[in-house]
Amino acid sequence: MKTMITGVRPTGSITLANYIGGIKGFVEQQYNYNSLIFIADIHGLTTYIDPQEIRNNILDITAMYMACGIDINNTALFMQSDVLEHCNLGFLMAFQCSVGELSRMTQFKAKKQSLGKNEKDMGLFIYPTLMAADILLYDAQIVPVGADQRQHIEKTRDFGERFNNIYGNTFKLPDYQIPKIGARIMNLQDPSIKMSKSALKDDKGTILMLDDIEITRKKIMAACTDSEGKVYYDEENKPGISNLISLICVVNNMTIEEANKKYKDYNYKDFKIEVADNVCKFIKGIQDKFYQYRSDEIRLKEILTAGANKARIYASKKL
Ligand code: AMP
């Protein structure tokens, strides 16, 4: 059986984009693979957050993963820092790359520009080496992620291949799996930038999975569109409307063609109402389950410990 892995950093509240980019595809396929899903708390330290908030976010994400349908009888759900083999292998992966290539990584260049007061750039710089370790450690071949992670997965392949060439065939090389719809969910207010959980807390363009439903509705109703007044998918010329189409397709398991046909006679206001109703209903269903799981912290910690024990068996052997 092939292995599949994915993760989310505990650097803020989970967004609908995180769900679409990483979690949804994973949940749908979890029984077809030897499955691992982790909370990337060490990667999370590249962004400065109050330590207590990180601890809280970790439990939030654990409960969110469960609410989204992770089955811990099948899937190892764990915290990256509980399996320190990730760091050991990450260190070895740093020997497989050059300073030049790491400094050319898109995410490094972009995030370096917006470092906060307590943030240094070294963690961002070596991010790809730890990410390569996260994946190679388990010989994972399938990595469901959003389009923003494509370059990181390609680097993981490069580092693994270089290692294999020098030391013999040690690692299986991964492929990314980017969702057909919603690979890059955009900010509702500015559809030229991606929806991100590191956005400001009151960002009107980011849908948080734990936002009050009425706030989510307002954000969708206020989403940026265009002046044409026709609903159809055209990412280049109608990024705002296309983004909303992606959202409704994902929550209703619809294709873009089906949505184009169904909503072609809608005006923007009625279309937004339709998107808001469907997205809110979908998120509300997940929230109800989330709050049930979140109310039992002892159980959540047990889940993470059990997941780490399972993951460590592969990780220590590989290391
Ligand atoms: P991060 O927010 O960096 O922890 O990312 C966690 C997962 O969410 C990764 O698989 C990302 O590719 C995915 N993701 C983050 N932002 C987006 C977005 N705007 N659209 C689609 N997927 C995303």
mmCIF file of C-alpha atoms and ligand atoms in Angstrom:
data_model
loop_
_atom_site.group_PDB
_atom_site.id
_atom_site.type_symbol
_atom_site.label_atom_id
_atom_site.label_comp_id
_atom_site.label_asym_id
_atom_site.label_seq_id
_atom_site.Cartn_x
_atom_site.Cartn_y
_atom_site.Cartn_z
ATOM 1 C CA MET A 1 0.000 0.000 0.000
ATOM 2 C CA LYS A 2 1.309 3.463 -0.876
ATOM 3 C CA THR A 3 1.673 6.102 1.830
ATOM 4 C CA MET A 4 -0.075 9.501 1.848
ATOM 5 C CA ILE A 5 0.770 12.433 4.109
ATOM 6 C CA THR A 6 -0.297 16.029 4.564
ATOM 7 C CA GLY A 7 -0.177 18.707 7.255
ATOM 8 C CA VAL A 8 -1.278 22.149 8.380
ATOM 9 C CA ARG A 9 0.699 24.686 10.435
ATOM 10 C CA PRO A 10 -0.929 25.786 13.706
ATOM 11 C CA THR A 11 -0.332 29.426 12.866
ATOM 12 C CA GLY A 12 -3.876 30.670 12.999
ATOM 13 C CA SER A 13 -7.410 29.545 12.634
ATOM 14 C CA ILE A 14 -7.972 27.015 9.850
ATOM 15 C CA THR A 15 -9.396 28.611 6.709
ATOM 16 C CA LEU A 16 -11.797 27.185 4.197
ATOM 17 C CA ALA A 17 -8.819 27.246 1.797
ATOM 18 C CA ASN A 18 -6.819 24.951 4.105
ATOM 19 C CA TYR A 19 -9.742 22.569 4.154
ATOM 20 C CA ILE A 20 -9.983 22.568 0.373
ATOM 21 C CA GLY A 21 -6.245 22.498 -0.352
ATOM 22 C CA GLY A 22 -5.080 19.896 2.121
ATOM 23 C CA ILE A 23 -7.749 18.236 4.229
ATOM 24 C CA LYS A 24 -10.621 17.443 1.867
ATOM 25 C CA GLY A 25 -8.618 15.377 -0.609
ATOM 26 C CA PHE A 26 -6.892 13.575 2.222
ATOM 27 C CA VAL A 27 -10.128 12.595 3.981
ATOM 28 C CA GLU A 28 -11.654 11.341 0.736
ATOM 29 C CA GLN A 29 -8.732 9.023 0.085
ATOM 30 C CA GLN A 30 -7.607 8.062 3.579
ATOM 31 C CA TYR A 31 -8.661 4.409 3.283
ATOM 32 C CA ASN A 32 -6.797 3.865 0.014
ATOM 33 C CA TYR A 33 -3.407 4.533 1.579
ATOM 34 C CA ASN A 34 -1.252 4.093 4.594
ATOM 35 C CA SER A 35 -2.296 7.536 5.837
ATOM 36 C CA LEU A 36 -0.588 10.096 8.040
ATOM 37 C CA ILE A 37 -1.748 13.631 8.819
ATOM 38 C CA PHE A 38 0.148 15.971 11.080
ATOM 39 C CA ILE A 39 0.102 19.341 12.732
ATOM 40 C CA ALA A 40 3.213 21.111 11.488
ATOM 41 C CA ASP A 41 4.039 22.891 14.716
ATOM 42 C CA ILE A 42 7.773 23.144 14.038
ATOM 43 C CA HIS A 43 7.074 24.752 10.653
ATOM 44 C CA GLY A 44 4.632 26.931 12.561
ATOM 45 C CA LEU A 45 7.482 28.493 14.522
ATOM 46 C CA THR A 46 8.595 30.315 11.369
ATOM 47 C CA THR A 47 5.680 32.654 12.128
ATOM 48 C CA TYR A 48 5.743 34.312 15.531
ATOM 49 C CA ILE A 49 2.686 33.551 17.627
ATOM 50 C CA ASP A 50 2.179 33.645 21.350
ATOM 51 C CA PRO A 51 3.146 30.149 22.634
ATOM 52 C CA GLN A 52 -0.155 29.717 24.459
ATOM 53 C CA GLU A 53 -1.983 30.487 21.243
ATOM 54 C CA ILE A 54 0.007 27.814 19.406
ATOM 55 C CA ARG A 55 -0.952 25.234 22.072
ATOM 56 C CA ASN A 56 -4.560 26.234 21.654
ATOM 57 C CA ASN A 57 -4.322 26.109 17.851
ATOM 58 C CA ILE A 58 -2.840 22.606 18.014
ATOM 59 C CA LEU A 59 -5.884 21.314 19.880
ATOM 60 C CA ASP A 60 -8.161 23.263 17.544
ATOM 61 C CA ILE A 61 -6.587 21.630 14.502
ATOM 62 C CA THR A 62 -6.773 18.179 16.076
ATOM 63 C CA ALA A 63 -10.493 18.670 16.728
ATOM 64 C CA MET A 64 -10.912 20.171 13.246
ATOM 65 C CA TYR A 65 -9.226 17.188 11.570
ATOM 66 C CA MET A 66 -11.559 14.873 13.483
ATOM 67 C CA ALA A 67 -14.593 16.995 12.579
ATOM 68 C CA CYS A 68 -13.597 16.901 8.906
ATOM 69 C CA GLY A 69 -13.620 13.111 8.979
ATOM 70 C CA ILE A 70 -10.136 11.862 9.814
ATOM 71 C CA ASP A 71 -10.566 8.305 11.046
ATOM 72 C CA ILE A 72 -7.889 7.623 13.656
ATOM 73 C CA ASN A 73 -8.524 3.884 13.416
ATOM 74 C CA ASN A 74 -7.000 4.138 9.985
ATOM 75 C CA THR A 75 -4.917 7.317 9.970
ATOM 76 C CA ALA A 76 -2.059 8.405 12.226
ATOM 77 C CA LEU A 77 -2.869 11.930 13.403
ATOM 78 C CA PHE A 78 0.080 13.485 15.202
ATOM 79 C CA MET A 79 2.067 16.552 16.083
ATOM 80 C CA GLN A 80 5.323 17.058 14.180
ATOM 81 C CA SER A 81 7.303 17.929 17.323
ATOM 82 C CA ASP A 82 6.304 14.605 18.922
ATOM 83 C CA VAL A 83 8.321 12.803 16.243
ATOM 84 C CA LEU A 84 11.703 14.512 16.341
ATOM 85 C CA GLU A 85 12.991 12.249 13.583
ATOM 86 C CA HIS A 86 11.535 14.976 11.323
ATOM 87 C CA CYS A 87 14.216 17.390 12.587
ATOM 88 C CA ASN A 88 17.026 14.849 12.356
ATOM 89 C CA LEU A 89 16.255 14.049 8.764
ATOM 90 C CA GLY A 90 15.618 17.727 8.030
ATOM 91 C CA PHE A 91 19.189 18.432 9.062
ATOM 92 C CA LEU A 92 20.499 15.768 6.686
ATOM 93 C CA MET A 93 18.309 17.156 3.905
ATOM 94 C CA ALA A 94 20.015 20.541 4.319
ATOM 95 C CA PHE A 95 23.174 18.879 2.975
ATOM 96 C CA GLN A 96 21.372 18.066 -0.255
ATOM 97 C CA CYS A 97 20.737 21.641 -1.309
ATOM 98 C CA SER A 98 22.523 24.872 -2.058
ATOM 99 C CA VAL A 99 22.080 28.279 -0.480
ATOM 100 C CA GLY A 100 21.261 29.638 -3.940
ATOM 101 C CA GLU A 101 18.364 27.308 -4.637
ATOM 102 C CA LEU A 102 16.783 27.832 -1.205
ATOM 103 C CA SER A 103 17.015 31.582 -1.578
ATOM 104 C CA ARG A 104 15.153 31.340 -4.898
ATOM 105 C CA MET A 105 12.125 29.542 -3.411
ATOM 106 C CA THR A 106 8.961 31.544 -4.068
ATOM 107 C CA GLN A 107 7.647 31.254 -0.512
ATOM 108 C CA PHE A 108 10.979 32.335 0.985
ATOM 109 C CA LYS A 109 11.185 35.401 -1.227
ATOM 110 C CA ALA A 110 7.579 36.394 -0.538
ATOM 111 C CA LYS A 111 7.526 35.796 3.209
ATOM 112 C CA LYS A 112 10.944 37.348 3.794
ATOM 113 C CA GLN A 113 9.420 40.677 2.791
ATOM 114 C CA SER A 114 6.810 40.590 5.524
ATOM 115 C CA LEU A 115 8.680 39.297 8.577
ATOM 116 C CA GLY A 116 7.288 40.524 11.889
ATOM 117 C CA LYS A 117 9.175 41.929 14.857
ATOM 118 C CA ASN A 118 9.925 38.547 16.470
ATOM 119 C CA GLU A 119 10.545 36.672 13.237
ATOM 120 C CA LYS A 120 13.893 35.727 11.683
ATOM 121 C CA ASP A 121 14.400 34.484 8.157
ATOM 122 C CA MET A 122 16.503 31.353 8.824
ATOM 123 C CA GLY A 123 13.472 29.188 9.628
ATOM 124 C CA LEU A 124 11.834 30.266 6.383
ATOM 125 C CA PHE A 125 15.061 29.617 4.531
ATOM 126 C CA ILE A 126 15.363 25.980 5.646
ATOM 127 C CA TYR A 127 11.614 25.347 5.537
ATOM 128 C CA PRO A 128 11.955 23.176 2.397
ATOM 129 C CA THR A 129 14.539 20.901 4.052
ATOM 130 C CA LEU A 130 12.212 20.128 6.970
ATOM 131 C CA MET A 131 9.286 19.703 4.619
ATOM 132 C CA ALA A 132 11.307 17.235 2.541
ATOM 133 C CA ALA A 133 12.003 15.289 5.724
ATOM 134 C CA ASP A 134 8.300 15.313 6.689
ATOM 135 C CA ILE A 135 7.520 13.445 3.502
ATOM 136 C CA LEU A 136 10.615 11.299 2.812
ATOM 137 C CA LEU A 137 10.673 9.986 6.373
ATOM 138 C CA TYR A 138 7.555 7.956 5.615
ATOM 139 C CA ASP A 139 8.306 7.148 1.962
ATOM 140 C CA ALA A 140 5.083 9.019 1.250
ATOM 141 C CA GLN A 141 4.239 9.040 -2.443
ATOM 142 C CA ILE A 142 1.023 11.048 -2.329
ATOM 143 C CA VAL A 143 0.864 14.534 -0.798
ATOM 144 C CA PRO A 144 -2.491 16.349 -1.038
ATOM 145 C CA VAL A 145 -1.735 20.091 -0.902
ATOM 146 C CA GLY A 146 -2.815 23.400 -2.391
ATOM 147 C CA ALA A 147 -1.034 24.808 -5.450
ATOM 148 C CA ASP A 148 1.165 27.006 -3.221
ATOM 149 C CA GLN A 149 3.028 23.891 -2.086
ATOM 150 C CA ARG A 150 3.880 22.564 -5.555
ATOM 151 C CA GLN A 151 7.396 23.961 -5.526
ATOM 152 C CA HIS A 152 8.086 22.484 -2.094
ATOM 153 C CA ILE A 153 7.076 19.019 -3.233
ATOM 154 C CA GLU A 154 9.270 19.363 -6.317
ATOM 155 C CA LYS A 155 12.195 20.290 -4.039
ATOM 156 C CA THR A 156 11.425 17.274 -1.845
ATOM 157 C CA ARG A 157 11.773 15.074 -4.912
ATOM 158 C CA ASP A 158 15.058 16.765 -5.828
ATOM 159 C CA PHE A 159 16.572 16.353 -2.366
ATOM 160 C CA GLY A 160 15.416 12.741 -2.072
ATOM 161 C CA GLU A 161 16.757 11.909 -5.499
ATOM 162 C CA ARG A 162 20.140 13.497 -4.788
ATOM 163 C CA PHE A 163 20.376 11.532 -1.554
ATOM 164 C CA ASN A 164 19.418 8.299 -3.334
ATOM 165 C CA ASN A 165 22.034 8.917 -6.028
ATOM 166 C CA ILE A 166 24.821 9.321 -3.492
ATOM 167 C CA TYR A 167 23.884 6.836 -0.768
ATOM 168 C CA GLY A 168 21.806 4.252 -2.617
ATOM 169 C CA ASN A 169 18.075 3.919 -2.990
ATOM 170 C CA THR A 170 16.769 5.098 0.392
ATOM 171 C CA PHE A 171 13.656 7.197 -0.206
ATOM 172 C CA LYS A 172 10.563 6.863 -2.369
ATOM 173 C CA LEU A 173 9.887 10.112 -4.198
ATOM 174 C CA PRO A 174 6.528 11.865 -3.695
ATOM 175 C CA ASP A 175 3.983 13.347 -6.062
ATOM 176 C CA TYR A 176 1.801 16.263 -5.090
ATOM 177 C CA GLN A 177 -1.902 15.959 -5.480
ATOM 178 C CA ILE A 178 -3.511 19.302 -6.079
ATOM 179 C CA PRO A 179 -7.328 19.507 -6.023
ATOM 180 C CA LYS A 180 -8.990 19.892 -9.425
ATOM 181 C CA ILE A 181 -11.185 22.656 -8.048
ATOM 182 C CA GLY A 182 -9.907 25.116 -5.452
ATOM 183 C CA ALA A 183 -6.156 24.506 -5.811
ATOM 184 C CA ARG A 184 -5.719 28.174 -5.017
ATOM 185 C CA ILE A 185 -8.611 29.763 -3.178
ATOM 186 C CA MET A 186 -8.306 33.526 -3.364
ATOM 187 C CA ASN A 187 -8.994 36.286 -0.849
ATOM 188 C CA LEU A 188 -12.631 37.386 -1.193
ATOM 189 C CA GLN A 189 -11.741 41.076 -0.974
ATOM 190 C CA ASP A 190 -8.698 40.899 -3.244
ATOM 191 C CA PRO A 191 -8.874 37.905 -5.584
ATOM 192 C CA SER A 192 -5.344 38.592 -6.830
ATOM 193 C CA ILE A 193 -3.893 37.214 -3.561
ATOM 194 C CA LYS A 194 -4.450 33.805 -1.971
ATOM 195 C CA MET A 195 -6.696 33.282 1.016
ATOM 196 C CA SER A 196 -4.334 32.838 3.932
ATOM 197 C CA LYS A 197 -4.649 32.105 7.611
ATOM 198 C CA SER A 198 -1.807 34.428 8.442
ATOM 199 C CA ALA A 199 -3.987 37.327 7.233
ATOM 200 C CA LEU A 200 -5.110 39.843 9.829
ATOM 201 C CA LYS A 201 -7.710 38.574 12.291
ATOM 202 C CA ASP A 202 -10.443 40.857 10.998
ATOM 203 C CA ASP A 203 -9.626 40.237 7.336
ATOM 204 C CA LYS A 204 -12.929 40.323 5.472
ATOM 205 C CA GLY A 205 -11.513 38.279 2.613
ATOM 206 C CA THR A 206 -10.659 35.128 4.579
ATOM 207 C CA ILE A 207 -13.238 32.533 5.591
ATOM 208 C CA LEU A 208 -12.287 30.862 8.849
ATOM 209 C CA MET A 209 -13.755 27.437 9.550
ATOM 210 C CA LEU A 210 -14.578 28.605 13.075
ATOM 211 C CA ASP A 211 -15.952 32.029 12.208
ATOM 212 C CA ASP A 212 -19.462 32.786 13.325
ATOM 213 C CA ILE A 213 -21.712 31.673 10.460
ATOM 214 C CA GLU A 214 -23.272 35.129 10.113
ATOM 215 C CA ILE A 215 -19.806 36.660 9.710
ATOM 216 C CA THR A 216 -19.024 34.159 6.968
ATOM 217 C CA ARG A 217 -22.282 35.056 5.251
ATOM 218 C CA LYS A 218 -21.401 38.771 5.378
ATOM 219 C CA LYS A 219 -17.906 38.122 4.006
ATOM 220 C CA ILE A 220 -19.345 36.225 1.037
ATOM 221 C CA MET A 221 -22.005 38.870 0.380
ATOM 222 C CA ALA A 222 -19.258 41.535 0.369
ATOM 223 C CA ALA A 223 -16.918 39.566 -1.927
ATOM 224 C CA CYS A 224 -15.302 41.472 -4.774
ATOM 225 C CA THR A 225 -16.788 40.640 -8.194
ATOM 226 C CA ASP A 226 -16.651 42.544 -11.509
ATOM 227 C CA SER A 227 -18.897 44.804 -13.552
ATOM 228 C CA GLU A 228 -20.017 42.328 -16.206
ATOM 229 C CA GLY A 229 -22.959 40.956 -14.224
ATOM 230 C CA LYS A 230 -22.763 37.412 -15.643
ATOM 231 C CA VAL A 231 -21.953 34.298 -13.644
ATOM 232 C CA TYR A 232 -19.459 31.989 -15.364
ATOM 233 C CA TYR A 233 -15.992 30.668 -14.616
ATOM 234 C CA ASP A 234 -13.083 32.611 -16.098
ATOM 235 C CA GLU A 235 -10.165 32.704 -13.698
ATOM 236 C CA GLU A 236 -8.195 35.262 -15.645
ATOM 237 C CA ASN A 237 -10.862 37.861 -16.360
ATOM 238 C CA LYS A 238 -13.337 37.155 -13.555
ATOM 239 C CA PRO A 239 -11.207 36.073 -10.578
ATOM 240 C CA GLY A 240 -13.761 37.086 -7.927
ATOM 241 C CA ILE A 241 -16.746 35.271 -9.452
ATOM 242 C CA SER A 242 -14.553 32.284 -10.381
ATOM 243 C CA ASN A 243 -13.404 32.041 -6.772
ATOM 244 C CA LEU A 244 -17.016 31.974 -5.557
ATOM 245 C CA ILE A 245 -17.846 29.328 -8.169
ATOM 246 C CA SER A 246 -14.949 27.213 -6.860
ATOM 247 C CA LEU A 247 -16.288 27.496 -3.324
ATOM 248 C CA ILE A 248 -19.811 26.427 -4.195
ATOM 249 C CA CYS A 249 -18.472 23.577 -6.345
ATOM 250 C CA VAL A 250 -16.334 22.255 -3.514
ATOM 251 C CA VAL A 251 -19.022 22.332 -0.841
ATOM 252 C CA ASN A 252 -21.639 20.813 -3.164
ATOM 253 C CA ASN A 253 -19.356 18.367 -5.012
ATOM 254 C CA MET A 254 -20.261 19.982 -8.311
ATOM 255 C CA THR A 255 -18.112 20.421 -11.437
ATOM 256 C CA ILE A 256 -17.343 23.879 -12.859
ATOM 257 C CA GLU A 257 -19.390 23.013 -15.963
ATOM 258 C CA GLU A 258 -22.394 22.106 -13.823
ATOM 259 C CA ALA A 259 -22.071 25.374 -11.887
ATOM 260 C CA ASN A 260 -21.715 27.451 -15.072
ATOM 261 C CA LYS A 261 -24.939 25.936 -16.336
ATOM 262 C CA LYS A 262 -26.881 26.109 -13.092
ATOM 263 C CA TYR A 263 -26.052 29.741 -12.264
ATOM 264 C CA LYS A 264 -25.859 31.327 -15.719
ATOM 265 C CA ASP A 265 -29.066 33.335 -15.271
ATOM 266 C CA TYR A 266 -28.343 34.464 -11.697
ATOM 267 C CA ASN A 267 -27.484 38.056 -10.914
ATOM 268 C CA TYR A 268 -24.490 38.569 -8.614
ATOM 269 C CA LYS A 269 -26.595 39.242 -5.529
ATOM 270 C CA ASP A 270 -28.662 36.081 -5.883
ATOM 271 C CA PHE A 271 -25.561 34.071 -6.747
ATOM 272 C CA LYS A 272 -23.802 35.316 -3.622
ATOM 273 C CA ILE A 273 -26.839 34.388 -1.514
ATOM 274 C CA GLU A 274 -26.672 30.903 -3.007
ATOM 275 C CA VAL A 275 -22.915 30.632 -2.310
ATOM 276 C CA ALA A 276 -23.362 31.956 1.232
ATOM 277 C CA ASP A 277 -26.242 29.558 2.016
ATOM 278 C CA ASN A 278 -24.309 26.537 0.792
ATOM 279 C CA VAL A 279 -20.917 27.425 2.275
ATOM 280 C CA CYS A 280 -22.485 28.339 5.634
ATOM 281 C CA LYS A 281 -24.496 25.113 5.780
ATOM 282 C CA PHE A 282 -21.374 23.118 4.998
ATOM 283 C CA ILE A 283 -19.216 24.890 7.589
ATOM 284 C CA LYS A 284 -21.933 24.731 10.235
ATOM 285 C CA GLY A 285 -22.009 20.926 9.880
ATOM 286 C CA ILE A 286 -18.261 20.762 10.506
ATOM 287 C CA GLN A 287 -18.446 23.269 13.381
ATOM 288 C CA ASP A 288 -21.067 21.214 15.238
ATOM 289 C CA LYS A 289 -18.734 18.217 15.211
ATOM 290 C CA PHE A 290 -15.711 20.398 15.981
ATOM 291 C CA TYR A 291 -17.177 21.728 19.235
ATOM 292 C CA GLN A 292 -17.991 18.199 20.383
ATOM 293 C CA TYR A 293 -14.381 17.050 19.876
ATOM 294 C CA ARG A 294 -12.906 20.290 21.187
ATOM 295 C CA SER A 295 -14.694 19.975 24.517
ATOM 296 C CA ASP A 296 -12.580 16.961 25.492
ATOM 297 C CA GLU A 297 -8.930 18.092 25.598
ATOM 298 C CA ILE A 298 -7.729 14.940 27.366
ATOM 299 C CA ARG A 299 -9.093 12.831 24.530
ATOM 300 C CA LEU A 300 -7.497 15.113 21.918
ATOM 301 C CA LYS A 301 -4.102 14.789 23.604
ATOM 302 C CA GLU A 302 -4.515 11.004 23.742
ATOM 303 C CA ILE A 303 -5.284 10.977 20.028
ATOM 304 C CA LEU A 304 -2.079 12.917 19.297
ATOM 305 C CA THR A 305 0.032 10.671 21.526
ATOM 306 C CA ALA A 306 -1.335 7.518 19.911
ATOM 307 C CA GLY A 307 -0.792 9.013 16.446
ATOM 308 C CA ALA A 308 2.802 9.956 17.273
ATOM 309 C CA ASN A 309 3.506 6.451 18.585
ATOM 310 C CA LYS A 310 2.258 5.018 15.317
ATOM 311 C CA ALA A 311 4.174 7.522 13.151
ATOM 312 C CA ARG A 312 7.380 7.047 15.115
ATOM 313 C CA ILE A 313 7.524 3.365 14.188
ATOM 314 C CA TYR A 314 8.017 4.271 10.505
ATOM 315 C CA ALA A 315 10.074 7.369 11.211
ATOM 316 C CA SER A 316 12.653 5.802 13.495
ATOM 317 C CA LYS A 317 13.107 2.834 11.220
ATOM 318 C CA LYS A 318 13.662 5.027 8.192
ATOM 319 C CA LEU A 319 16.026 7.345 10.013
HETATM 320 P P1 AMP B 1 -0.604 26.323 5.578
HETATM 321 O O1 AMP B 1 -1.663 27.380 5.693
HETATM 322 O O2 AMP B 1 0.651 26.854 4.946
HETATM 323 O O3 AMP B 1 -0.378 25.568 6.829
HETATM 324 O O4 AMP B 1 -1.148 25.288 4.510
HETATM 325 C C1 AMP B 1 -1.872 24.108 4.828
HETATM 326 C C2 AMP B 1 -2.479 23.501 3.583
HETATM 327 O O5 AMP B 1 -3.473 24.374 3.047
HETATM 328 C C3 AMP B 1 -1.462 23.276 2.450
HETATM 329 O O6 AMP B 1 -1.802 22.070 1.800
HETATM 330 C C4 AMP B 1 -1.689 24.446 1.540
HETATM 331 O O7 AMP B 1 -1.336 24.164 0.214
HETATM 332 C C5 AMP B 1 -3.203 24.635 1.676
HETATM 333 N N1 AMP B 1 -3.602 26.016 1.359
HETATM 334 C C6 AMP B 1 -3.214 27.138 2.024
HETATM 335 N N2 AMP B 1 -3.743 28.243 1.435
HETATM 336 C C7 AMP B 1 -4.481 27.802 0.369
HETATM 337 C C8 AMP B 1 -5.294 28.464 -0.630
HETATM 338 N N3 AMP B 1 -5.452 29.786 -0.640
HETATM 339 N N4 AMP B 1 -5.940 27.684 -1.549
HETATM 340 C C9 AMP B 1 -5.814 26.333 -1.537
HETATM 341 N N5 AMP B 1 -5.052 25.655 -0.630
HETATM 342 C C10 AMP B 1 -4.404 26.370 0.318
#
